[in-house]
Amino acid sequence: MALLTDADKKNIQHIWAKLFENPEENGKTIVIRLFTDYPETKAYFKTIPTEGNLQEDPLVRFHGRRVMVALNQVTENLDNWKQACRILDRLAVKHKNVHQVPSVNFQSMFQVILNVCKELLGNEFSTEVSLSWVKLFSLLSEQINASYMSTSKS
């Protein structure tokens, strides 16, 4: 497991502070972009619309905020990896057992977040910063996949 350096954590937290200034709007953008870039993921969203005027839909906005809050909990615990893993484990168990979402969908979400960061932040989302985020998402994917492997459907 490639651990995050202090510079990585600083890069992640700096960018995250900007994204989390508007969690509903940025979360909504991420969810809509997930549906656009990875239309196969729509099948796993049973309680929110995946077609129509998603920009104005309060359920899309609400789920986007949930995505942002979950990622915020992880970024707040970069120095407490055990706690971050507990957060990810709960998320993985729910997505696997309740929603039947394949773990690969998390990688799709992570790629969307990287793309949205590039678009929203431009040059501020430099190669160095992007690599810190890629490293974080690699760690998150490892933990989520381990959680998927260690849990059986209840």
mmCIF file of C-alpha atoms in Angstrom:
data_model
loop_
_atom_site.group_PDB
_atom_site.id
_atom_site.type_symbol
_atom_site.label_atom_id
_atom_site.label_comp_id
_atom_site.label_asym_id
_atom_site.label_seq_id
_atom_site.Cartn_x
_atom_site.Cartn_y
_atom_site.Cartn_z
ATOM 1 C CA MET A 1 0.000 0.000 0.000
ATOM 2 C CA ALA A 2 1.443 3.317 -1.076
ATOM 3 C CA LEU A 3 1.005 5.654 1.841
ATOM 4 C CA LEU A 4 0.259 9.305 1.408
ATOM 5 C CA THR A 5 3.099 11.709 2.094
ATOM 6 C CA ASP A 6 2.579 14.941 3.983
ATOM 7 C CA ALA A 7 2.746 16.758 0.640
ATOM 8 C CA ASP A 8 0.034 14.459 -0.762
ATOM 9 C CA LYS A 9 -2.206 15.141 2.225
ATOM 10 C CA LYS A 10 -1.671 18.878 1.874
ATOM 11 C CA ASN A 11 -2.509 18.731 -1.859
ATOM 12 C CA ILE A 12 -5.644 16.685 -1.209
ATOM 13 C CA GLN A 13 -6.879 18.819 1.667
ATOM 14 C CA HIS A 14 -6.251 22.073 -0.210
ATOM 15 C CA ILE A 15 -8.269 20.953 -3.231
ATOM 16 C CA TRP A 16 -10.918 19.325 -1.092
ATOM 17 C CA ALA A 17 -11.486 22.530 0.860
ATOM 18 C CA LYS A 18 -12.321 24.246 -2.427
ATOM 19 C CA LEU A 19 -14.651 21.483 -3.627
ATOM 20 C CA PHE A 20 -16.423 21.191 -0.293
ATOM 21 C CA GLU A 21 -17.245 24.919 -0.240
ATOM 22 C CA ASN A 22 -20.314 23.968 -2.295
ATOM 23 C CA PRO A 23 -21.004 20.275 -1.632
ATOM 24 C CA GLU A 24 -24.485 20.187 -3.146
ATOM 25 C CA GLU A 25 -23.557 21.805 -6.444
ATOM 26 C CA ASN A 26 -20.251 19.966 -6.865
ATOM 27 C CA GLY A 27 -21.781 16.681 -5.720
ATOM 28 C CA LYS A 28 -24.638 17.089 -8.184
ATOM 29 C CA THR A 29 -22.105 17.740 -10.949
ATOM 30 C CA ILE A 30 -20.239 14.550 -10.005
ATOM 31 C CA VAL A 31 -23.386 12.389 -9.976
ATOM 32 C CA ILE A 32 -24.632 13.739 -13.314
ATOM 33 C CA ARG A 33 -21.183 13.276 -14.819
ATOM 34 C CA LEU A 34 -21.116 9.680 -13.533
ATOM 35 C CA PHE A 35 -24.363 9.018 -15.400
ATOM 36 C CA THR A 36 -22.994 10.681 -18.549
ATOM 37 C CA ASP A 37 -19.535 9.093 -18.590
ATOM 38 C CA TYR A 38 -20.568 5.706 -17.186
ATOM 39 C CA PRO A 39 -24.216 5.188 -18.195
ATOM 40 C CA GLU A 40 -24.091 1.588 -16.974
ATOM 41 C CA THR A 41 -24.006 2.942 -13.403
ATOM 42 C CA LYS A 42 -27.552 4.282 -13.755
ATOM 43 C CA ALA A 43 -28.914 0.786 -13.123
ATOM 44 C CA TYR A 44 -27.788 0.959 -9.479
ATOM 45 C CA PHE A 45 -29.579 4.205 -8.661
ATOM 46 C CA LYS A 46 -33.058 2.976 -7.837
ATOM 47 C CA THR A 47 -34.217 5.912 -5.709
ATOM 48 C CA ILE A 48 -33.024 8.876 -7.756
ATOM 49 C CA PRO A 49 -33.781 9.811 -11.339
ATOM 50 C CA THR A 50 -31.120 9.130 -13.944
ATOM 51 C CA GLU A 51 -32.817 10.834 -16.896
ATOM 52 C CA GLY A 52 -34.515 14.155 -17.504
ATOM 53 C CA ASN A 53 -33.639 17.522 -15.990
ATOM 54 C CA LEU A 54 -31.126 16.236 -13.451
ATOM 55 C CA GLN A 55 -29.669 19.714 -12.887
ATOM 56 C CA GLU A 56 -32.853 20.753 -11.073
ATOM 57 C CA ASP A 57 -33.727 17.482 -9.360
ATOM 58 C CA PRO A 58 -33.496 17.680 -5.551
ATOM 59 C CA LEU A 59 -32.817 13.939 -5.225
ATOM 60 C CA VAL A 60 -29.764 14.199 -7.480
ATOM 61 C CA ARG A 61 -28.569 17.165 -5.439
ATOM 62 C CA PHE A 62 -29.177 15.230 -2.198
ATOM 63 C CA HIS A 63 -27.240 12.176 -3.368
ATOM 64 C CA GLY A 64 -24.435 14.377 -4.653
ATOM 65 C CA ARG A 65 -24.175 15.928 -1.217
ATOM 66 C CA ARG A 66 -24.023 12.444 0.334
ATOM 67 C CA VAL A 67 -21.093 11.569 -1.935
ATOM 68 C CA MET A 68 -19.336 14.764 -0.904
ATOM 69 C CA VAL A 69 -19.973 14.218 2.814
ATOM 70 C CA ALA A 70 -18.630 10.653 2.644
ATOM 71 C CA LEU A 71 -15.476 11.808 0.891
ATOM 72 C CA ASN A 72 -15.174 14.667 3.349
ATOM 73 C CA GLN A 73 -15.173 12.184 6.237
ATOM 74 C CA VAL A 74 -12.318 10.321 4.586
ATOM 75 C CA THR A 75 -10.278 13.453 3.848
ATOM 76 C CA GLU A 76 -10.747 14.588 7.452
ATOM 77 C CA ASN A 77 -9.185 11.300 8.567
ATOM 78 C CA LEU A 78 -6.114 11.121 6.348
ATOM 79 C CA ASP A 79 -3.995 11.136 9.511
ATOM 80 C CA ASN A 80 -6.209 8.500 11.142
ATOM 81 C CA TRP A 81 -6.241 5.787 8.499
ATOM 82 C CA LYS A 82 -7.988 3.250 10.759
ATOM 83 C CA GLN A 83 -10.943 5.596 11.059
ATOM 84 C CA ALA A 84 -10.914 6.275 7.321
ATOM 85 C CA CYS A 85 -11.000 2.504 6.755
ATOM 86 C CA ARG A 86 -13.979 2.114 9.093
ATOM 87 C CA ILE A 87 -15.832 4.781 7.077
ATOM 88 C CA LEU A 88 -14.971 3.007 3.824
ATOM 89 C CA ASP A 89 -15.929 -0.390 5.244
ATOM 90 C CA ARG A 90 -19.419 0.860 6.177
ATOM 91 C CA LEU A 91 -19.799 2.432 2.741
ATOM 92 C CA ALA A 92 -18.649 -0.750 1.000
ATOM 93 C CA VAL A 93 -20.922 -3.033 3.010
ATOM 94 C CA LYS A 94 -23.952 -0.864 2.287
ATOM 95 C CA HIS A 95 -23.189 -0.563 -1.420
ATOM 96 C CA LYS A 96 -22.477 -4.282 -1.779
ATOM 97 C CA ASN A 97 -25.232 -5.759 0.373
ATOM 98 C CA VAL A 98 -28.042 -3.224 0.136
ATOM 99 C CA HIS A 99 -27.586 -1.659 -3.295
ATOM 100 C CA GLN A 100 -25.751 -4.562 -5.036
ATOM 101 C CA VAL A 101 -23.277 -2.108 -6.571
ATOM 102 C CA PRO A 102 -20.109 -3.680 -8.024
ATOM 103 C CA SER A 103 -16.912 -2.317 -6.517
ATOM 104 C CA VAL A 104 -15.736 -1.218 -9.973
ATOM 105 C CA ASN A 105 -18.326 1.570 -9.799
ATOM 106 C CA PHE A 106 -16.238 3.242 -7.113
ATOM 107 C CA GLN A 107 -13.333 3.474 -9.556
ATOM 108 C CA SER A 108 -15.705 5.049 -12.060
ATOM 109 C CA MET A 109 -16.779 7.584 -9.431
ATOM 110 C CA PHE A 110 -13.163 8.336 -8.564
ATOM 111 C CA GLN A 111 -12.324 8.950 -12.235
ATOM 112 C CA VAL A 112 -15.286 11.296 -12.525
ATOM 113 C CA ILE A 113 -14.130 13.229 -9.458
ATOM 114 C CA LEU A 114 -10.664 13.631 -10.989
ATOM 115 C CA ASN A 115 -12.183 14.904 -14.235
ATOM 116 C CA VAL A 116 -14.501 17.325 -12.434
ATOM 117 C CA CYS A 117 -11.560 18.647 -10.382
ATOM 118 C CA LYS A 118 -9.598 19.299 -13.575
ATOM 119 C CA GLU A 119 -12.532 21.133 -15.118
ATOM 120 C CA LEU A 120 -13.472 23.197 -12.074
ATOM 121 C CA LEU A 121 -9.976 24.069 -10.874
ATOM 122 C CA GLY A 122 -7.988 24.282 -14.091
ATOM 123 C CA ASN A 123 -4.268 24.877 -13.571
ATOM 124 C CA GLU A 124 -4.683 24.713 -9.802
ATOM 125 C CA PHE A 125 -5.312 20.980 -10.242
ATOM 126 C CA SER A 126 -1.713 20.499 -11.372
ATOM 127 C CA THR A 127 -0.035 17.230 -12.298
ATOM 128 C CA GLU A 128 1.457 17.016 -8.798
ATOM 129 C CA VAL A 129 -1.924 17.582 -7.159
ATOM 130 C CA SER A 130 -3.612 15.139 -9.532
ATOM 131 C CA LEU A 131 -1.046 12.460 -8.660
ATOM 132 C CA SER A 132 -1.803 12.935 -4.959
ATOM 133 C CA TRP A 133 -5.489 12.368 -5.675
ATOM 134 C CA VAL A 134 -4.740 9.333 -7.848
ATOM 135 C CA LYS A 135 -2.727 7.898 -4.979
ATOM 136 C CA LEU A 136 -5.594 8.552 -2.548
ATOM 137 C CA PHE A 137 -8.140 6.938 -4.853
ATOM 138 C CA SER A 138 -5.849 3.933 -5.263
ATOM 139 C CA LEU A 139 -5.767 3.529 -1.474
ATOM 140 C CA LEU A 140 -9.523 3.950 -1.237
ATOM 141 C CA SER A 141 -10.055 1.373 -3.976
ATOM 142 C CA GLU A 142 -7.784 -1.109 -2.199
ATOM 143 C CA GLN A 143 -9.737 -0.706 1.017
ATOM 144 C CA ILE A 144 -13.146 -0.877 -0.673
ATOM 145 C CA ASN A 145 -12.137 -3.990 -2.617
ATOM 146 C CA ALA A 146 -10.838 -5.616 0.579
ATOM 147 C CA SER A 147 -14.147 -4.808 2.263
ATOM 148 C CA TYR A 148 -16.086 -6.306 -0.619
ATOM 149 C CA MET A 149 -13.982 -9.464 -0.431
ATOM 150 C CA SER A 150 -14.354 -9.855 3.331
ATOM 151 C CA THR A 151 -18.110 -9.312 3.577
ATOM 152 C CA SER A 152 -20.756 -11.749 2.603
ATOM 153 C CA LYS A 153 -24.225 -10.739 1.634
ATOM 154 C CA SER A 154 -26.402 -10.509 4.715
#
